[in-house]
Coordinates of C-alpha atoms (C1' of nucleotides) in Angstrom, one line a residue:
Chain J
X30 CA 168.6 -19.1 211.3
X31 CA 165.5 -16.8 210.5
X32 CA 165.4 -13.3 211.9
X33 CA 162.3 -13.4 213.2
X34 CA 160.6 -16.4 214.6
X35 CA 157.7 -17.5 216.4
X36 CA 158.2 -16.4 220.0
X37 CA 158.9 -18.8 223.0
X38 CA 156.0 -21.0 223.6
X39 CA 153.6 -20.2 220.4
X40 CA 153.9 -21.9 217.0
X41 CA 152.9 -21.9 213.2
X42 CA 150.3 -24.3 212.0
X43 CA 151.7 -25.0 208.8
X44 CA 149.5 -26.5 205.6
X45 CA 150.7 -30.1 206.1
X46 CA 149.0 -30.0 209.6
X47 CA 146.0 -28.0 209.2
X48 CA 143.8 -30.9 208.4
X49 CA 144.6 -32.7 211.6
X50 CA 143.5 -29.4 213.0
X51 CA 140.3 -29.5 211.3
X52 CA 139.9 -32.9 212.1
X53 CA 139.8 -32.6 215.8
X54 CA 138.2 -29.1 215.7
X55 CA 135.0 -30.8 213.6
X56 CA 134.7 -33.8 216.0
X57 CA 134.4 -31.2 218.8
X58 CA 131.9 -29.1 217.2
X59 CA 129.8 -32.1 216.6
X60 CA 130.4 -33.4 220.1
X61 CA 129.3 -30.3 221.0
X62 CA 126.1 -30.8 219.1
X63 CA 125.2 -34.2 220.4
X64 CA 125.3 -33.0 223.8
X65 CA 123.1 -29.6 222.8
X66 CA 126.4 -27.4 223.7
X67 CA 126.1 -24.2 221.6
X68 CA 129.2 -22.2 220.7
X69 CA 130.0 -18.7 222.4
X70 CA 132.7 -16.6 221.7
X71 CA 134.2 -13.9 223.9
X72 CA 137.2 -11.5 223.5
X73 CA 141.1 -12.7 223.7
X74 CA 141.6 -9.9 226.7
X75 CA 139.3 -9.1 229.6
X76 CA 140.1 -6.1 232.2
X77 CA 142.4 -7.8 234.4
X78 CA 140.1 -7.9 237.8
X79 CA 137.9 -10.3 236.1
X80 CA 140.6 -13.1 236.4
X81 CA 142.2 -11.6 239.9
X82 CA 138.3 -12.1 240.9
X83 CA 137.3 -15.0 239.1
X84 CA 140.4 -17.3 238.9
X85 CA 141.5 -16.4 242.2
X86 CA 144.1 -14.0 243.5
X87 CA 145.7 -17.1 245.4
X88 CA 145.9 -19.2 242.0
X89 CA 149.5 -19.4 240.5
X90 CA 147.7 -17.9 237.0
X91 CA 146.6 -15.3 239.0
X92 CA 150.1 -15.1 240.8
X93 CA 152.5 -15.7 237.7
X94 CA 150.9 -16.3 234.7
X95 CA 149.3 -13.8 233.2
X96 CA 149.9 -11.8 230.3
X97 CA 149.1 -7.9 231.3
X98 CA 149.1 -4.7 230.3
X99 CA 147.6 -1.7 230.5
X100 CA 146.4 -0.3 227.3
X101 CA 146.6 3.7 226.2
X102 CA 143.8 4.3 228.2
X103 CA 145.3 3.3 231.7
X104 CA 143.4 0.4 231.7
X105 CA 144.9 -3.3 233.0
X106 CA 144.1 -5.5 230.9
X107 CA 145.1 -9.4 230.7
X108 CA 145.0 -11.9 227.7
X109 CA 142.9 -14.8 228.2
X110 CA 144.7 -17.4 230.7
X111 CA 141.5 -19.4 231.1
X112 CA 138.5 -20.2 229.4
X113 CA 135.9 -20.0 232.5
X114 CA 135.4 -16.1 233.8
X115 CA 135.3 -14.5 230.7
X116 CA 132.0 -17.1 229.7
X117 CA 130.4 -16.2 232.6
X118 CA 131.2 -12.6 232.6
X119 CA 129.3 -12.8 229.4
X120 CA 126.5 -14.4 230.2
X121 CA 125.9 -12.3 233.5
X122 CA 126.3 -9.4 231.4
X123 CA 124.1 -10.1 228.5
X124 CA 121.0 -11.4 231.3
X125 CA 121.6 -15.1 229.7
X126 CA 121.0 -16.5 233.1
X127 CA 117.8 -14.3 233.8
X128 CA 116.8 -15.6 229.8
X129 CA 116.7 -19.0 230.4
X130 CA 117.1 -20.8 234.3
X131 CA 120.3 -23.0 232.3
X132 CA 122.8 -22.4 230.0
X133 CA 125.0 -25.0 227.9
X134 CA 127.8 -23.2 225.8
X135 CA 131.3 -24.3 224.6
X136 CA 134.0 -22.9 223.3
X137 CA 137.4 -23.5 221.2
X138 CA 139.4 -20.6 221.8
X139 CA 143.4 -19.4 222.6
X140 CA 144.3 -19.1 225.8
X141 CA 147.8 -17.1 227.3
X142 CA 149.9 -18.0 230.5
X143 CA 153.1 -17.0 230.7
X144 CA 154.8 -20.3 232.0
X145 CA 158.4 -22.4 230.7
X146 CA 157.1 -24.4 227.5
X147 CA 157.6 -28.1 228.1
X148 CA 156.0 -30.7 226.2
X149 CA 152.5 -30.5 226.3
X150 CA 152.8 -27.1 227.3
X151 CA 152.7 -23.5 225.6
X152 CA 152.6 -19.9 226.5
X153 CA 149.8 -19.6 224.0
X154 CA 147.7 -22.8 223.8
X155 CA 143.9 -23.9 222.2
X156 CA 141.3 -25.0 224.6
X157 CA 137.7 -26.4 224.2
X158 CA 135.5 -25.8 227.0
X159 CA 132.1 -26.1 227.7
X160 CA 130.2 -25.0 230.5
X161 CA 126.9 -25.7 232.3
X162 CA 125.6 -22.9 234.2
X163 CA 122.2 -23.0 236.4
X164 CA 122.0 -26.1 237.4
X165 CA 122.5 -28.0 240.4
X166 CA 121.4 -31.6 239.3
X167 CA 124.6 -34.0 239.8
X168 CA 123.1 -35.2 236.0
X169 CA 125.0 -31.6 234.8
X170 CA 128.6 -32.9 235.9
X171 CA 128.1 -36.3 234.6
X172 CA 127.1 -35.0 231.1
X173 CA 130.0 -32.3 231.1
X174 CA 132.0 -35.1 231.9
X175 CA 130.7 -37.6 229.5
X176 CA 131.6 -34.7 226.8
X177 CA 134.8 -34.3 227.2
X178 CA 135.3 -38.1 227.5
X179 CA 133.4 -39.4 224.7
X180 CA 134.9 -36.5 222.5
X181 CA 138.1 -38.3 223.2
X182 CA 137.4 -41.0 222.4
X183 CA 135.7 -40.4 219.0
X184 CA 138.7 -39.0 218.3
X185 CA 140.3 -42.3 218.9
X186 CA 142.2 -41.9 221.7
X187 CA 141.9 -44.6 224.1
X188 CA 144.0 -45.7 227.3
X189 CA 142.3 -42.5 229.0
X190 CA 142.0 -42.1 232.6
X191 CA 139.3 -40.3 234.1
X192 CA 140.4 -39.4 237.4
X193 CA 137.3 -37.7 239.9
X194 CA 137.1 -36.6 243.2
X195 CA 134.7 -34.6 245.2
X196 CA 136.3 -31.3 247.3
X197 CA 133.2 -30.4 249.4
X198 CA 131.8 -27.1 249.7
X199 CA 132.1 -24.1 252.0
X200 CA 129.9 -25.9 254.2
X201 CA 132.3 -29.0 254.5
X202 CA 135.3 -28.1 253.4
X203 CA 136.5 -25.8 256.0
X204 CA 136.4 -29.1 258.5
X205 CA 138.1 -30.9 256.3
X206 CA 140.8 -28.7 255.8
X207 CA 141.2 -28.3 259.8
X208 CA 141.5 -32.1 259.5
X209 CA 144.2 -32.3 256.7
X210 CA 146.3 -29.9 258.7
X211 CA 145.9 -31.7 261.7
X212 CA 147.2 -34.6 259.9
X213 CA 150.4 -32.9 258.2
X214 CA 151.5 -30.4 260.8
X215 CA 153.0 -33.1 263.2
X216 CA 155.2 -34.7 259.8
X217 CA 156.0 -31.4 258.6
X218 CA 159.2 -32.3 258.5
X219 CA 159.1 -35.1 256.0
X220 CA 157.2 -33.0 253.6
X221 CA 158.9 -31.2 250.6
X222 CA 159.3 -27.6 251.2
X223 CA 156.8 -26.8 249.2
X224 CA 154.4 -28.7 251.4
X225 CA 155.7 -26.6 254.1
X226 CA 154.1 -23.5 252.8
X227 CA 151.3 -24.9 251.4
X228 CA 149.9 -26.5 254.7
X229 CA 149.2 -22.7 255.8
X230 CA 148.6 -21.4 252.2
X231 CA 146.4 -23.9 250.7
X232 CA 146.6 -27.2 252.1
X233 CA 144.4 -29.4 249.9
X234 CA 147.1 -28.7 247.6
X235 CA 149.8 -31.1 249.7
X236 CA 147.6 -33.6 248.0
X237 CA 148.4 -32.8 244.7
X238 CA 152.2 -33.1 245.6
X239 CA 154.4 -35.5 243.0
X240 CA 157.4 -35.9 246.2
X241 CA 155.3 -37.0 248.5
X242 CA 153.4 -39.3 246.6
X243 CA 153.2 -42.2 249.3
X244 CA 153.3 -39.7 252.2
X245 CA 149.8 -38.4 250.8
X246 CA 148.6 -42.0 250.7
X247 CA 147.2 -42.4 254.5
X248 CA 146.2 -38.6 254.8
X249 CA 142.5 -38.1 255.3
X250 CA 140.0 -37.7 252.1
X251 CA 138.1 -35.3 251.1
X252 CA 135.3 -37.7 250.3
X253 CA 135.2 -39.1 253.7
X254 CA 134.1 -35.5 255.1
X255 CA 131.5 -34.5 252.3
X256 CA 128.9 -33.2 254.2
X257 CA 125.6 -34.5 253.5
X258 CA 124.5 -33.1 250.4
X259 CA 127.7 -33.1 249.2
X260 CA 127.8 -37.0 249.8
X261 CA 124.3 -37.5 248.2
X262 CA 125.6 -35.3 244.9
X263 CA 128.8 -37.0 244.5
X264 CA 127.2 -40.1 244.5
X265 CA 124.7 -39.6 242.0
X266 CA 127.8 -37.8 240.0
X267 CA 129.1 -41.3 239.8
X268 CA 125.7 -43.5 239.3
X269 CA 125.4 -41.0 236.3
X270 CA 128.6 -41.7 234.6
X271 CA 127.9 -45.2 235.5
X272 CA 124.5 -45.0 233.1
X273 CA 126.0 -43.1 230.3
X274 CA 129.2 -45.7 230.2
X275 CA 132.2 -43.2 231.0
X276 CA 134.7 -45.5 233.5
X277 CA 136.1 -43.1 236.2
X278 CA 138.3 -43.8 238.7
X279 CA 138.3 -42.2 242.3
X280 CA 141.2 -40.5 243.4
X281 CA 141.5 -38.5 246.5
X282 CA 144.6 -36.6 246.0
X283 CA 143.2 -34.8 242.9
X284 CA 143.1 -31.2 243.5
X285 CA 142.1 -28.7 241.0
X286 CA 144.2 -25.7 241.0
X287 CA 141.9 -23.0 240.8
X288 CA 140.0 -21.4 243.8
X289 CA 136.5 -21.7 242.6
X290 CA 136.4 -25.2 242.2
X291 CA 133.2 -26.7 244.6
X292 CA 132.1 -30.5 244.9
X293 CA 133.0 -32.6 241.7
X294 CA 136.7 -32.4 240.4
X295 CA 138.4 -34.3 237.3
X296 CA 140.5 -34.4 235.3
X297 CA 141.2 -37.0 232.4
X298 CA 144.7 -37.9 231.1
X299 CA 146.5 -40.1 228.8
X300 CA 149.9 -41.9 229.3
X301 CA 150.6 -41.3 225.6
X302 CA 152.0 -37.6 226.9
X303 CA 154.5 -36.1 228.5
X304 CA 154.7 -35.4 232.6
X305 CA 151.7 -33.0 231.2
X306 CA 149.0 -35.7 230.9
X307 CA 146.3 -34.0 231.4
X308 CA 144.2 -33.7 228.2
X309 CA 141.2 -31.6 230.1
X310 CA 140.3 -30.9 234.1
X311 CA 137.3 -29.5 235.1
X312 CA 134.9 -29.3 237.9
X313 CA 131.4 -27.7 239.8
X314 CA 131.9 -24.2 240.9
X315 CA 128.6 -22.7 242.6
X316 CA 129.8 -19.8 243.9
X317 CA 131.5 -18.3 240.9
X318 CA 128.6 -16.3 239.2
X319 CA 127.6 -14.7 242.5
X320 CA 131.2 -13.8 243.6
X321 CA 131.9 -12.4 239.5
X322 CA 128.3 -10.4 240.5
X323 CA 125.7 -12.5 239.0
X324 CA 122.5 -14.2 240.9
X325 CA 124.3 -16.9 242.3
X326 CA 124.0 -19.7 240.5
X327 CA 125.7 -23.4 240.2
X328 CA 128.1 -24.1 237.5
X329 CA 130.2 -26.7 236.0
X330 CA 132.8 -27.0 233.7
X331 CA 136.1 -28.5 231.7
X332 CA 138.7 -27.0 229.6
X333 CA 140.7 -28.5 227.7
X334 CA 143.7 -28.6 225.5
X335 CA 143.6 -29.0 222.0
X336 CA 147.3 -28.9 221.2
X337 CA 147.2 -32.2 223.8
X338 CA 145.2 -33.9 221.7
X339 CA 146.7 -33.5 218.6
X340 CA 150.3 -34.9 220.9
X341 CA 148.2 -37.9 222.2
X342 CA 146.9 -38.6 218.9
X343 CA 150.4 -38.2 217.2
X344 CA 152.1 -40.2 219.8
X345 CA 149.4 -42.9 219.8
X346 CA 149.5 -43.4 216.3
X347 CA 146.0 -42.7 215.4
X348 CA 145.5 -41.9 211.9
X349 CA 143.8 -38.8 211.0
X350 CA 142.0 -38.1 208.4
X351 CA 143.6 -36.7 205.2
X352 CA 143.1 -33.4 204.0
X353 CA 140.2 -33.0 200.8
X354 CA 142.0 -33.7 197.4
X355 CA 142.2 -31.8 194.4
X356 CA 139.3 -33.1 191.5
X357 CA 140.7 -31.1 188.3
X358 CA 143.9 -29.8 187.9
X359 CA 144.9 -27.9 184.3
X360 CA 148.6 -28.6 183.0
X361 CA 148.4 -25.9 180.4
X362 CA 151.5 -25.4 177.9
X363 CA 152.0 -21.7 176.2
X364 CA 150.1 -18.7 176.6
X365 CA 146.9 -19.5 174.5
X366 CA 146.2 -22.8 176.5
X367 CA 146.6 -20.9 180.0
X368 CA 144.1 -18.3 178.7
X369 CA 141.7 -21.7 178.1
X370 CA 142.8 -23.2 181.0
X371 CA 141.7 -19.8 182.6
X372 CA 138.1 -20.0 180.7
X373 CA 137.6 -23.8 182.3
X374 CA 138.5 -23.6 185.3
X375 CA 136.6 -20.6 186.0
X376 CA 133.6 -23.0 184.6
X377 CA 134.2 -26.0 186.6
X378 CA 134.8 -23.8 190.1
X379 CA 131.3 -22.2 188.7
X380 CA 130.1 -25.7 189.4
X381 CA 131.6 -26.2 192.7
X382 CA 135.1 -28.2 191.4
X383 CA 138.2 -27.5 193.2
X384 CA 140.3 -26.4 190.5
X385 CA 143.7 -25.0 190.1
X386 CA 146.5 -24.2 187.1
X387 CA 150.0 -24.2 187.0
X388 CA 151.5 -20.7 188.1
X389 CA 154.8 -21.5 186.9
X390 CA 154.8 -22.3 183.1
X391 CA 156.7 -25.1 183.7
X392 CA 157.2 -28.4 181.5
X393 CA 153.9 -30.8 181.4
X394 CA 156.2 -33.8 183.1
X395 CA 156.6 -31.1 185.9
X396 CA 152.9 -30.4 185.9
X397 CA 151.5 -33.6 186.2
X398 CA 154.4 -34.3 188.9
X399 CA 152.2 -31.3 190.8
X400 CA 149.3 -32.8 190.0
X401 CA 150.6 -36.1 191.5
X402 CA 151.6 -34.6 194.5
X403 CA 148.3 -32.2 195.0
X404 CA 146.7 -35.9 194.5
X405 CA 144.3 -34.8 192.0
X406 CA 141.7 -36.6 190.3
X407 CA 141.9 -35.5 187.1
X408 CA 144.3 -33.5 185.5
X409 CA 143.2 -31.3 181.9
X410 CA 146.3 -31.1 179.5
X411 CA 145.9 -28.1 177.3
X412 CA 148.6 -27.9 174.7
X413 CA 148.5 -26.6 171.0
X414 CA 147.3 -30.0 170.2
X415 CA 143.9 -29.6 172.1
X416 CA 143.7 -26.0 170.9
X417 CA 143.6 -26.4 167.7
X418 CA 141.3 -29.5 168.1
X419 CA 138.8 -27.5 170.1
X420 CA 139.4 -30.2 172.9
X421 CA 141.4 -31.2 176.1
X422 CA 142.9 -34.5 176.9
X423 CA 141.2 -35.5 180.6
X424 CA 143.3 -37.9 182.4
X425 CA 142.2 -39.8 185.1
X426 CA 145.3 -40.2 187.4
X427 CA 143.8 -42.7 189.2
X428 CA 143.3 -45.1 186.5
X429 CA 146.0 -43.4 184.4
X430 CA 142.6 -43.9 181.7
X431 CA 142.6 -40.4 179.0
X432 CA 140.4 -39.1 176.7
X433 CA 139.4 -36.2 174.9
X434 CA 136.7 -33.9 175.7
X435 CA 135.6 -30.6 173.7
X436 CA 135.9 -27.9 175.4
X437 CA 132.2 -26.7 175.5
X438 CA 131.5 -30.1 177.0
X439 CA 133.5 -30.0 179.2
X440 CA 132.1 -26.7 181.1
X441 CA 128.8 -27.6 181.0
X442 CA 128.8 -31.4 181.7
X443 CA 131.8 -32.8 183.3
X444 CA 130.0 -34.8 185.5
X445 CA 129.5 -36.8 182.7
X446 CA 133.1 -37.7 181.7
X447 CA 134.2 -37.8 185.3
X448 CA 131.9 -40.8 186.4
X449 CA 133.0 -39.7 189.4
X450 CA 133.3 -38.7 193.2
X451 CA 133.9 -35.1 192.3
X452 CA 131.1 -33.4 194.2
X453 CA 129.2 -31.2 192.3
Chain S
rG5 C1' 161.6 -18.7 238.6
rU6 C1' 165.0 -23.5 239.1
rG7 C1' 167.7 -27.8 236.8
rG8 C1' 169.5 -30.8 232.7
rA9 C1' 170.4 -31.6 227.4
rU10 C1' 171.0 -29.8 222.6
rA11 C1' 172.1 -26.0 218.7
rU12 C1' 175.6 -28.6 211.2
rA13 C1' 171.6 -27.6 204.2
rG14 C1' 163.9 -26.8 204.0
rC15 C1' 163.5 -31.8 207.2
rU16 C1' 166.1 -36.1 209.9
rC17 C1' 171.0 -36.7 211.0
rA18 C1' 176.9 -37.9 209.8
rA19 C1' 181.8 -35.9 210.2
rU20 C1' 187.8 -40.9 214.1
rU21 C1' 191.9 -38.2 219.7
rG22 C1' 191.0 -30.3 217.2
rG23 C1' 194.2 -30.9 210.7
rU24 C1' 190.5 -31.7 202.5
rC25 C1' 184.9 -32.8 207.1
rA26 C1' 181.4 -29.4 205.3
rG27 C1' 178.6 -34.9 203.9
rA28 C1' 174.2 -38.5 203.4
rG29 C1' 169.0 -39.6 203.1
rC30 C1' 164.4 -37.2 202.3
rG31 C1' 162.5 -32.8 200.1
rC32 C1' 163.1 -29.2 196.1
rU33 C1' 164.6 -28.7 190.9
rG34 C1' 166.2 -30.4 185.7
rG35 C1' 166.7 -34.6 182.7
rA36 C1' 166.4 -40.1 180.9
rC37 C1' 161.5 -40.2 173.3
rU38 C1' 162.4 -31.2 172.8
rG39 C1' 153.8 -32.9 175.3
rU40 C1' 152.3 -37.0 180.2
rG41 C1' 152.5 -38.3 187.2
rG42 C1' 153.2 -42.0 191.4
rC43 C1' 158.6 -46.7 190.7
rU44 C1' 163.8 -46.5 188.9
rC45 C1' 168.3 -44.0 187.2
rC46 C1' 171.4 -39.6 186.3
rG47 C1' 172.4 -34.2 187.2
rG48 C1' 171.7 -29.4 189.9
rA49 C1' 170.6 -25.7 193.5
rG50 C1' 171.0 -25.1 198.8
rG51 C1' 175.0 -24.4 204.8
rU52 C1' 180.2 -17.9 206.5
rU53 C1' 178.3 -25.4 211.1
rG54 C1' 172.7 -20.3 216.3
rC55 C1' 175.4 -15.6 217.5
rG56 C1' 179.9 -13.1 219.9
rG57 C1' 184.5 -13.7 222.0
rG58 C1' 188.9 -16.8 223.4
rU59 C1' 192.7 -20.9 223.1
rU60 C1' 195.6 -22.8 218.8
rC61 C1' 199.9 -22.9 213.2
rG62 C1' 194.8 -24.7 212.5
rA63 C1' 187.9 -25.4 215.6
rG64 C1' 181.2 -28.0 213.9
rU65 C1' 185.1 -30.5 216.9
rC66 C1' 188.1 -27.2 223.3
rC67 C1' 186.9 -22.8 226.8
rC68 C1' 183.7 -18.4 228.2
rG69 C1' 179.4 -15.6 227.2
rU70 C1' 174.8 -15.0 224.8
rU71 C1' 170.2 -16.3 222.4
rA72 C1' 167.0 -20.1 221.0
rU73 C1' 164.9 -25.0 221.3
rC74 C1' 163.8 -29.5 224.0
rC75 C1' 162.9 -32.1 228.5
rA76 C1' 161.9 -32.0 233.8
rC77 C1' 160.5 -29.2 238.4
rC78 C1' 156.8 -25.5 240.2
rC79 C1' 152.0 -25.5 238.2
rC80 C1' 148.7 -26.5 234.6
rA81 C1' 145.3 -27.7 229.2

RNA sequence: GUGGAUAUAGCUCAAUUGGUCAGAGCGCUGGACUGUGGCUCCGGAGGUUGCGGGUUCGAGUCCCGUUAUCCACCCCA
């Protein structure tokens, strides 16, 4: 076994997968673009307050998840455990908000919680979020929404779930709460023990409970209590998705974990994972900007994680695209034809060829077995043969077609010998 | 933090009740007309069986510890 490997809960994206990488990454970015999200990029650590503020000093990231330390100069900081505070800390502090009355930004960025790996799960994980801030208009969840779905499914997932709920505001929600207690606190003894400290701590979250799936059933919902304009938005959320073809399905016992959550929550997931399903969550949270110091302002949001989708798409069996092939490669035999090889490729990467050369002077039927394998186009043999001929054999290796080119040719105008889909 | 499972060549895995059991396939590499790929055939390199103890005449194979990985819980992307 190595001596050093990749510590619990982070990995190595090696060569073979980076295209799958790429693949998912570009489909974001033009997702992204569709919707008129631009990118924004903030740093991997934050002082720690902003999360204990933000997240929510209740919140088990808050609680037990987070990477901190303090730093030389005495200062606590914590690596990124969510994608959320850090934007808006950003935007409040660069006047973005005071700019322009709305902002749209995403991101694709690494986020840190110290948690057991499982699948699905890491201690260092890749999330795309995107975020919505100053507006209020329901038409702002249902496009966030339709985002993250329809990025999904360009990617080519299907069998997704989009799970929504609404959880009120502070107008509304404290009622409801009262209710939900009132409900549990006579059958608190048929609850999990968990339940039983949640019911004072943070009883929504009773819903969210996988034991007591049946007993949550016939408990009172969230929806049901909305208070008027709470109502009105949530149903507007759900006309919305209606007109821009993302199916939901309503589901009263989701609960999002974090405290700032407002109004809409939801969360899509895929049955090609793990007990992680979830390939994003998100939801409206109005009050974060003012309580992280900003103007108040609305907001809402998803993250998501990357790492997710690359599972669901593995498990799923979605093909993904392969990586860009090789158009020339030069099997070169002695010194004096590396030296040319040298001289041509520099030409045809002058013209925007990928190009590469043997490293390891090995025999041509090795060569070409790289070249095979690299899946190039065309391979250029180079031997004494060609040299002394002032010309190199081309070979086509998909058509297994050669010919000979001279050399002088061949740097100015190979477009002409490759009829080709090299790309100039 | 809790529970369960697993740790054998680069990868996926074999190895009867502890006694030639350290192997196969893939991959890598060399060759089959000393200059021509993808198929086929032949050869080669590569492991002190995660690590440390113990039991035994003898341990990948049993016991203890340790580390790591995987899966699940909590919770979350």
């Amino acid at each position: 076994m190595a001596k050093f490997q990749a510590i619990k809960g982070t990995y190595d994206v090696m060569p073979a997968d980076a295209p799958a990488w790429q693949h998912v990454e570009s489909v974001i970015r033009a997702r992204a673009r569709a919707f008129g999200f631009r990118e924004i990029r903030t740093p991997e650590f934050e002082d720690t307050a902003l999360f204990v503020k933000g997240t929510g000093e209740a919140t088990d990231i808050v609680q037990k998840e987070m990477y901190t330390f303090t730093d030389k100069g005495g200062r606590s900081l914590t690596l990124r455990p969510e994608g959320t505070p850090p934007v808006i800390r950003a935007l409040i502090e660069h006047g973005a908000l005071k700019e322009s009355p709305c902002v749209k930004v995403f991101y694709l960025a690494p986020m840190f919680r110290y948690e057991r790996p499982q699948a699905g799960r890491l201690r260092q994980h890749t999330q795309f979020g995107a975020e919505i801030v100053g507006a209020e208009s329901p038409l702002a969840d249902a496009e966030v929404i339709a985002l993250l779905f329809t990025t999904l499914q360009r990617l080519g997932l299907s069998d997704l779930t989009l799970r929504l709920n609404s959880v009120g505001c502070p107008a509304c929600r404290p009622a409801y709460r009262d209710k939900l207690v009132a409900h549990f606190r006579p059958k608190l003894e048929t609850l999990c023990g968990n339940c039983r400290e949640r019911i004072d701590r943070n009883p929504l979250r009773i819903l969210d409970c996988k034991a007591d799936r049946d007993k949550v059933q016939d408990a009172p919902a969230a929806v049901d209590s909305l208070c008027p304009s709470c109502a009105a938005h949530f149903e507007r959320v759900k006309s919305l998705l209606e007109a821009l073809a993302v199916p939901y399905a309503l589901d009263k016992t989701l609960v999002r974990g974090l405290d700032y959550y407002t109004r809409t929550a939801f969360e899509v997931a895929s049955p090609h994972l793990g007990a992680q399903d979830a390939l994003g969550g998100g939801g409206r949270y109005d009050g974060l900007v003012e309580q992280l110091g900003g103007d108040p302002a609305p907001g809402v949001g998803f993250g998501a994680g990357l790492e997710r989708f690359l599972l669901a798409i593995r498990n799923q069996g979605v093909p993904v695209p392969a990586g860009q092939r090789l158009d020339v490669y030069i099997a070169a035999l002695g010194m004096a034809a590396t030296v040319k090889g040298a001289e041509l490729s520099g030409a045809l990467r002058g013209k925007g060829y990928s190009c590469e050369q043997d490293l390891q002077g090995r025999s041509l039927k090795a060569q070409l077995r790289e070249a095979n394998k690299l899946n190039a186009r065309y391979v250029l043999v180079i031997g004494d043969d060609e040299l002394a001929k002032g010309s190199a054999s081309l070979k086509d290796m998909d058509t297994h077609g050669q010919r000979e080119v001279p050399f002088a040719e061949l740097a100015n105008n190979i477009e002409a010998y490759c009829e080709c889909s090299c790309q100039g």
